[in-house]
Amino acid sequence: MTTKDNETGRGPGGRALRTGDVQVSQDVRSDPTFEPWREKALERGIRSAAAVPLVYGDVIYGILAVYARRPFAFSHRERAGFENLGNAVGFAINAIENRRLLFADSVVELEFEVTDPGLVFVRTSERLECELTITGYVESASDAWSVYLTVDGASPTAARDFAIDDPDVDEVRVIADEDDAGVLEFVMKGPALNNITEHGAILTSGSVDGGQGRFCIEAPQTADVRRLSDRLRAEYPDSTLVAQREFDRPARKAGEIRQSINDRLTDRQREALLRAYHAGYFDWPRQSTAADIAASMDVAETTFHYHLRNALETLSAAFTDLEKG
């Protein structure tokens, strides 16, 4: 089987790449679309074939070809099983791409200028004449995204009220409100973020000021950068790729990372974290209560919570920095 994904790829492989669905030739001898490979297949005793796309989201990494020695070997049950297999392999490949980016010495950075009003951040920033800056994002188990932003130059409540009617937005929560500045959480479908992560890339920075947005994306050198760029521009046509850079990131050894985290923690924060860990505070059910650990530190329970919360915030910040490279 060939795997041409253009219109001339009429066999199972080509069709699977074009559609993203499992394609089957139930009888190689009589299937006209299998004609280019029929002779070789019959010589090897192949009578039916299936092409299983390896898929994650909208990205197709390739196909898995499956052959059988009898015709009509693939029932609906087998095809459903192949579909699950293709999705599982695609998910694994994407996870490997993400890990490769995390530890990559060399990466590709794409910088986009976005003025498309279809992006809720652009429209909100333009309408309220404010600046929105993305500080982080997290994908939930339900495939929604929580995007955290600072707002400057407008009321966070006004930004929430304006953005909540967007079709891509499920919820907007005000985290901090300081009249004309604050912090917001957008819970949304995030098609652009899906496209980015499906290609093993990450959004490293993003800000929009008065409807003029600038976003930077890092991708492993193995990523299909052209396809990623095309997908983002198809989603938001008023987008321009203004820069593409390749650069080396200095490798960081485990000891250096550990020392960097240690340098950020105070003695009391480190003590609270280690005591909580070793005393089973994070176990379920808990082996020790906050009162137990506070007593062992000879501090008030509120003081223990204060040190532990700051330690966990430090660890979270360190983890986020590692993901950004």
GROMACS .gro file of N, CA and C in nm, residues 72-160:
model
  267
   72PHE      N    1  -1.258  -1.051   0.361
   72PHE     CA    2  -1.358  -1.009   0.460
   72PHE      C    3  -1.316  -1.044   0.603
   73ALA      N    4  -1.189  -1.013   0.631
   73ALA     CA    5  -1.133  -1.048   0.763
   73ALA      C    6  -1.163  -0.943   0.869
   74PHE      N    7  -1.208  -0.825   0.827
   74PHE     CA    8  -1.220  -0.715   0.923
   74PHE      C    9  -1.367  -0.675   0.940
   75SER      N   10  -1.424  -0.718   1.051
   75SER     CA   11  -1.563  -0.684   1.082
   75SER      C   12  -1.569  -0.545   1.145
   76HIS      N   13  -1.688  -0.498   1.175
   76HIS     CA   14  -1.703  -0.370   1.244
   76HIS      C   15  -1.633  -0.372   1.379
   77ARG      N   16  -1.633  -0.485   1.443
   77ARG     CA   17  -1.568  -0.495   1.574
   77ARG      C   18  -1.417  -0.475   1.561
   78GLU      N   19  -1.356  -0.542   1.461
   78GLU     CA   20  -1.212  -0.526   1.441
   78GLU      C   21  -1.179  -0.381   1.402
   79ARG      N   22  -1.263  -0.322   1.320
   79ARG     CA   23  -1.236  -0.185   1.276
   79ARG      C   24  -1.246  -0.088   1.395
   80ALA      N   25  -1.341  -0.111   1.485
   80ALA     CA   26  -1.351  -0.027   1.604
   80ALA      C   27  -1.227  -0.044   1.692
   81GLY      N   28  -1.179  -0.168   1.701
   81GLY     CA   29  -1.058  -0.192   1.779
   81GLY      C   30  -0.936  -0.125   1.717
   82PHE      N   31  -0.927  -0.128   1.583
   82PHE     CA   32  -0.817  -0.060   1.516
   82PHE      C   33  -0.823   0.091   1.538
   83GLU      N   34  -0.945   0.146   1.539
   83GLU     CA   35  -0.959   0.289   1.563
   83GLU      C   36  -0.907   0.327   1.701
   84ASN      N   37  -0.942   0.246   1.801
   84ASN     CA   38  -0.891   0.272   1.937
   84ASN      C   39  -0.739   0.260   1.942
   85LEU      N   40  -0.686   0.161   1.871
   85LEU     CA   41  -0.541   0.142   1.867
   85LEU      C   42  -0.473   0.263   1.803
   86GLY      N   43  -0.528   0.310   1.690
   86GLY     CA   44  -0.469   0.426   1.624
   86GLY      C   45  -0.470   0.549   1.710
   87ASN      N   46  -0.579   0.569   1.786
   87ASN     CA   47  -0.587   0.684   1.876
   87ASN      C   48  -0.486   0.671   1.990
   88ALA      N   49  -0.469   0.549   2.042
   88ALA     CA   50  -0.375   0.528   2.152
   88ALA      C   51  -0.232   0.552   2.107
   89VAL      N   52  -0.198   0.502   1.988
   89VAL     CA   53  -0.062   0.523   1.937
   89VAL      C   54  -0.039   0.670   1.907
   90GLY      N   55  -0.139   0.737   1.849
   90GLY     CA   56  -0.127   0.880   1.823
   90GLY      C   57  -0.105   0.959   1.950
   91PHE      N   58  -0.179   0.924   2.056
   91PHE     CA   59  -0.161   0.991   2.185
   91PHE      C   60  -0.020   0.970   2.237
   92ALA      N   61   0.033   0.846   2.223
   92ALA     CA   62   0.168   0.816   2.271
   92ALA      C   63   0.272   0.895   2.193
   93ILE      N   64   0.255   0.905   2.062
   93ILE     CA   65   0.349   0.981   1.980
   93ILE      C   66   0.349   1.127   2.022
   94ASN      N   67   0.229   1.183   2.045
   94ASN     CA   68   0.220   1.322   2.088
   94ASN      C   69   0.289   1.343   2.222
   95ALA      N   70   0.272   1.246   2.314
   95ALA     CA   71   0.339   1.256   2.445
   95ALA      C   72   0.490   1.255   2.429
   96ILE      N   73   0.539   1.173   2.335
   96ILE     CA   74   0.684   1.169   2.308
   96ILE      C   75   0.730   1.302   2.251
   97GLU      N   76   0.650   1.362   2.163
   97GLU     CA   77   0.684   1.493   2.107
   97GLU      C   78   0.692   1.598   2.217
   98ASN      N   79   0.597   1.595   2.310
   98ASN     CA   80   0.599   1.691   2.419
   98ASN      C   81   0.722   1.673   2.507
   99ARG      N   82   0.756   1.547   2.535
   99ARG     CA   83   0.875   1.520   2.616
   99ARG      C   84   1.002   1.563   2.541
  100ARG      N   85   1.001   1.541   2.409
  100ARG     CA   86   1.116   1.580   2.329
  100ARG      C   87   1.136   1.732   2.336
  101LEU      N   88   1.026   1.807   2.335
  101LEU     CA   89   1.036   1.952   2.345
  101LEU      C   90   1.089   1.992   2.482
  102LEU      N   91   1.041   1.924   2.586
  102LEU     CA   92   1.082   1.959   2.722
  102LEU      C   93   1.233   1.945   2.740
  103PHE      N   94   1.293   1.842   2.677
  103PHE     CA   95   1.435   1.816   2.696
  103PHE      C   96   1.519   1.852   2.574
  104ALA      N   97   1.458   1.917   2.475
  104ALA     CA   98   1.531   1.947   2.352
  104ALA      C   99   1.640   2.051   2.375
  105ASP      N  100   1.755   2.030   2.311
  105ASP     CA  101   1.862   2.129   2.314
  105ASP      C  102   1.836   2.239   2.211
  106SER      N  103   1.765   2.205   2.102
  106SER     CA  104   1.736   2.301   1.997
  106SER      C  105   1.587   2.302   1.970
  107VAL      N  106   1.530   2.420   1.956
  107VAL     CA  107   1.387   2.433   1.931
  107VAL      C  108   1.363   2.538   1.823
  108VAL      N  109   1.241   2.537   1.771
  108VAL     CA  110   1.198   2.637   1.674
  108VAL      C  111   1.097   2.728   1.743
  109GLU      N  112   1.118   2.858   1.734
  109GLU     CA  113   1.025   2.955   1.789
  109GLU      C  114   0.951   3.025   1.676
  110LEU      N  115   0.818   3.025   1.686
  110LEU     CA  116   0.734   3.093   1.589
  110LEU      C  117   0.669   3.213   1.658
  111GLU      N  118   0.677   3.328   1.596
  111GLU     CA  119   0.615   3.448   1.652
  111GLU      C  120   0.505   3.496   1.558
  112PHE      N  121   0.384   3.506   1.610
  112PHE     CA  122   0.269   3.546   1.530
  112PHE      C  123   0.217   3.681   1.576
  113GLU      N  124   0.175   3.761   1.479
  113GLU     CA  125   0.099   3.882   1.508
  113GLU      C  126  -0.046   3.853   1.474
  114VAL      N  127  -0.136   3.873   1.569
  114VAL     CA  128  -0.276   3.834   1.552
  114VAL      C  129  -0.366   3.954   1.579
  115THR      N  130  -0.449   3.987   1.479
  115THR     CA  131  -0.548   4.094   1.497
  115THR      C  132  -0.687   4.042   1.465
  116ASP      N  133  -0.702   3.911   1.458
  116ASP     CA  134  -0.829   3.851   1.418
  116ASP      C  135  -0.932   3.865   1.529
  117PRO      N  136  -1.046   3.929   1.502
  117PRO     CA  137  -1.148   3.946   1.606
  117PRO      C  138  -1.216   3.815   1.645
  118GLY      N  139  -1.189   3.708   1.570
  118GLY     CA  140  -1.244   3.579   1.607
  118GLY      C  141  -1.181   3.524   1.734
  119LEU      N  142  -1.064   3.575   1.770
  119LEU     CA  143  -0.999   3.535   1.896
  119LEU      C  144  -1.053   3.623   2.007
  120VAL      N  145  -1.111   3.562   2.107
  120VAL     CA  146  -1.181   3.637   2.212
  120VAL      C  147  -1.090   3.738   2.281
  121PHE      N  148  -0.962   3.706   2.296
  121PHE     CA  149  -0.871   3.798   2.364
  121PHE      C  150  -0.850   3.925   2.280
  122VAL      N  151  -0.842   3.908   2.148
  122VAL     CA  152  -0.827   4.024   2.059
  122VAL      C  153  -0.951   4.114   2.067
  123ARG      N  154  -1.066   4.052   2.057
  123ARG     CA  155  -1.191   4.129   2.057
  123ARG      C  156  -1.213   4.200   2.191
  124THR      N  157  -1.185   4.131   2.301
  124THR     CA  158  -1.202   4.191   2.433
  124THR      C  159  -1.107   4.308   2.453
  125SER      N  160  -0.981   4.287   2.414
  125SER     CA  161  -0.880   4.392   2.430
  125SER      C  162  -0.915   4.515   2.347
  126GLU      N  163  -0.964   4.492   2.225
  126GLU     CA  164  -0.998   4.604   2.138
  126GLU      C  165  -1.119   4.680   2.190
  127ARG      N  166  -1.219   4.606   2.234
  127ARG     CA  167  -1.343   4.670   2.280
  127ARG      C  168  -1.320   4.752   2.408
  128LEU      N  169  -1.242   4.699   2.500
  128LEU     CA  170  -1.220   4.765   2.629
  128LEU      C  171  -1.095   4.851   2.632
  129GLU      N  172  -1.020   4.852   2.518
  129GLU     CA  173  -0.897   4.930   2.509
  129GLU      C  174  -0.804   4.899   2.625
  130CYS      N  175  -0.777   4.770   2.642
  130CYS     CA  176  -0.693   4.726   2.754
  130CYS      C  177  -0.588   4.628   2.703
  131GLU      N  178  -0.500   4.589   2.794
  131GLU     CA  179  -0.398   4.489   2.762
  131GLU      C  180  -0.426   4.360   2.839
  132LEU      N  181  -0.424   4.250   2.766
  132LEU     CA  182  -0.440   4.118   2.826
  132LEU      C  183  -0.311   4.040   2.804
  133THR      N  184  -0.260   3.977   2.909
  133THR     CA  185  -0.137   3.899   2.900
  133THR      C  186  -0.160   3.760   2.956
  134ILE      N  187  -0.131   3.659   2.876
  134ILE     CA  188  -0.147   3.521   2.920
  134ILE      C  189  -0.032   3.484   3.012
  135THR      N  190  -0.064   3.439   3.132
  135THR     CA  191   0.039   3.399   3.228
  135THR      C  192   0.051   3.247   3.240
  136GLY      N  193  -0.046   3.173   3.187
  136GLY     CA  194  -0.039   3.028   3.192
  136GLY      C  195  -0.168   2.965   3.143
  137TYR      N  196  -0.164   2.837   3.119
  137TYR     CA  197  -0.284   2.765   3.076
  137TYR      C  198  -0.272   2.619   3.115
  138VAL      N  199  -0.387   2.558   3.142
  138VAL     CA  200  -0.391   2.419   3.188
  138VAL      C  201  -0.506   2.349   3.116
  139GLU      N  202  -0.480   2.228   3.065
  139GLU     CA  203  -0.585   2.150   3.001
  139GLU      C  204  -0.652   2.062   3.105
  140SER      N  205  -0.784   2.057   3.104
  140SER     CA  206  -0.859   1.976   3.199
  140SER      C  207  -0.886   1.838   3.141
  141ALA      N  208  -0.934   1.747   3.226
  141ALA     CA  209  -0.967   1.612   3.181
  141ALA      C  210  -1.081   1.612   3.079
  142SER      N  211  -1.162   1.718   3.078
  142SER     CA  212  -1.274   1.727   2.985
  142SER      C  213  -1.235   1.794   2.853
  143ASP      N  214  -1.104   1.815   2.832
  143ASP     CA  215  -1.050   1.875   2.709
  143ASP      C  216  -1.075   2.025   2.700
  144ALA      N  217  -1.126   2.086   2.805
  144ALA     CA  218  -1.137   2.232   2.808
  144ALA      C  219  -1.003   2.289   2.856
  145TRP      N  220  -0.985   2.418   2.831
  145TRP     CA  221  -0.863   2.485   2.874
  145TRP      C  222  -0.897   2.594   2.974
  146SER      N  223  -0.817   2.604   3.079
  146SER     CA  224  -0.822   2.718   3.169
  146SER      C  225  -0.704   2.807   3.133
  147VAL      N  226  -0.734   2.926   3.085
  147VAL     CA  227  -0.631   3.021   3.045
  147VAL      C  228  -0.630   3.135   3.147
  148TYR      N  229  -0.514   3.161   3.205
  148TYR     CA  230  -0.501   3.264   3.308
  148TYR      C  231  -0.437   3.388   3.246
  149LEU      N  232  -0.501   3.504   3.271
  149LEU     CA  233  -0.455   3.628   3.211
  149LEU      C  234  -0.455   3.741   3.313
  150THR      N  235  -0.362   3.834   3.294
  150THR     CA  236  -0.371   3.960   3.366
  150THR      C  237  -0.438   4.061   3.274
  151VAL      N  238  -0.514   4.152   3.332
  151VAL     CA  239  -0.578   4.259   3.256
  151VAL      C  240  -0.528   4.391   3.310
  152ASP      N  241  -0.493   4.481   3.220
  152ASP     CA  242  -0.442   4.612   3.261
  152ASP      C  243  -0.511   4.719   3.176
  153GLY      N  244  -0.572   4.816   3.243
  153GLY     CA  245  -0.637   4.925   3.172
  153GLY      C  246  -0.787   4.910   3.162
  154ALA      N  247  -0.843   4.808   3.225
  154ALA     CA  248  -0.988   4.788   3.225
  154ALA      C  249  -1.027   4.707   3.347
  155SER      N  250  -1.153   4.717   3.384
  155SER     CA  251  -1.203   4.641   3.497
  155SER      C  252  -1.209   4.493   3.462
  156PRO      N  253  -1.155   4.404   3.544
  156PRO     CA  254  -1.168   4.261   3.519
  156PRO      C  255  -1.314   4.217   3.509
  157THR      N  256  -1.400   4.281   3.584
  157THR     CA  257  -1.542   4.247   3.577
  157THR      C  258  -1.599   4.283   3.441
  158ALA      N  259  -1.559   4.397   3.387
  158ALA     CA  260  -1.606   4.437   3.253
  158ALA      C  261  -1.554   4.339   3.148
  159ALA      N  262  -1.429   4.294   3.162
  159ALA     CA  263  -1.374   4.197   3.068
  159ALA      C  264  -1.450   4.065   3.076
  160ARG      N  265  -1.480   4.024   3.198
  160ARG     CA  266  -1.559   3.901   3.215
  160ARG      C  267  -1.696   3.914   3.150
   0.00000   0.00000   0.00000
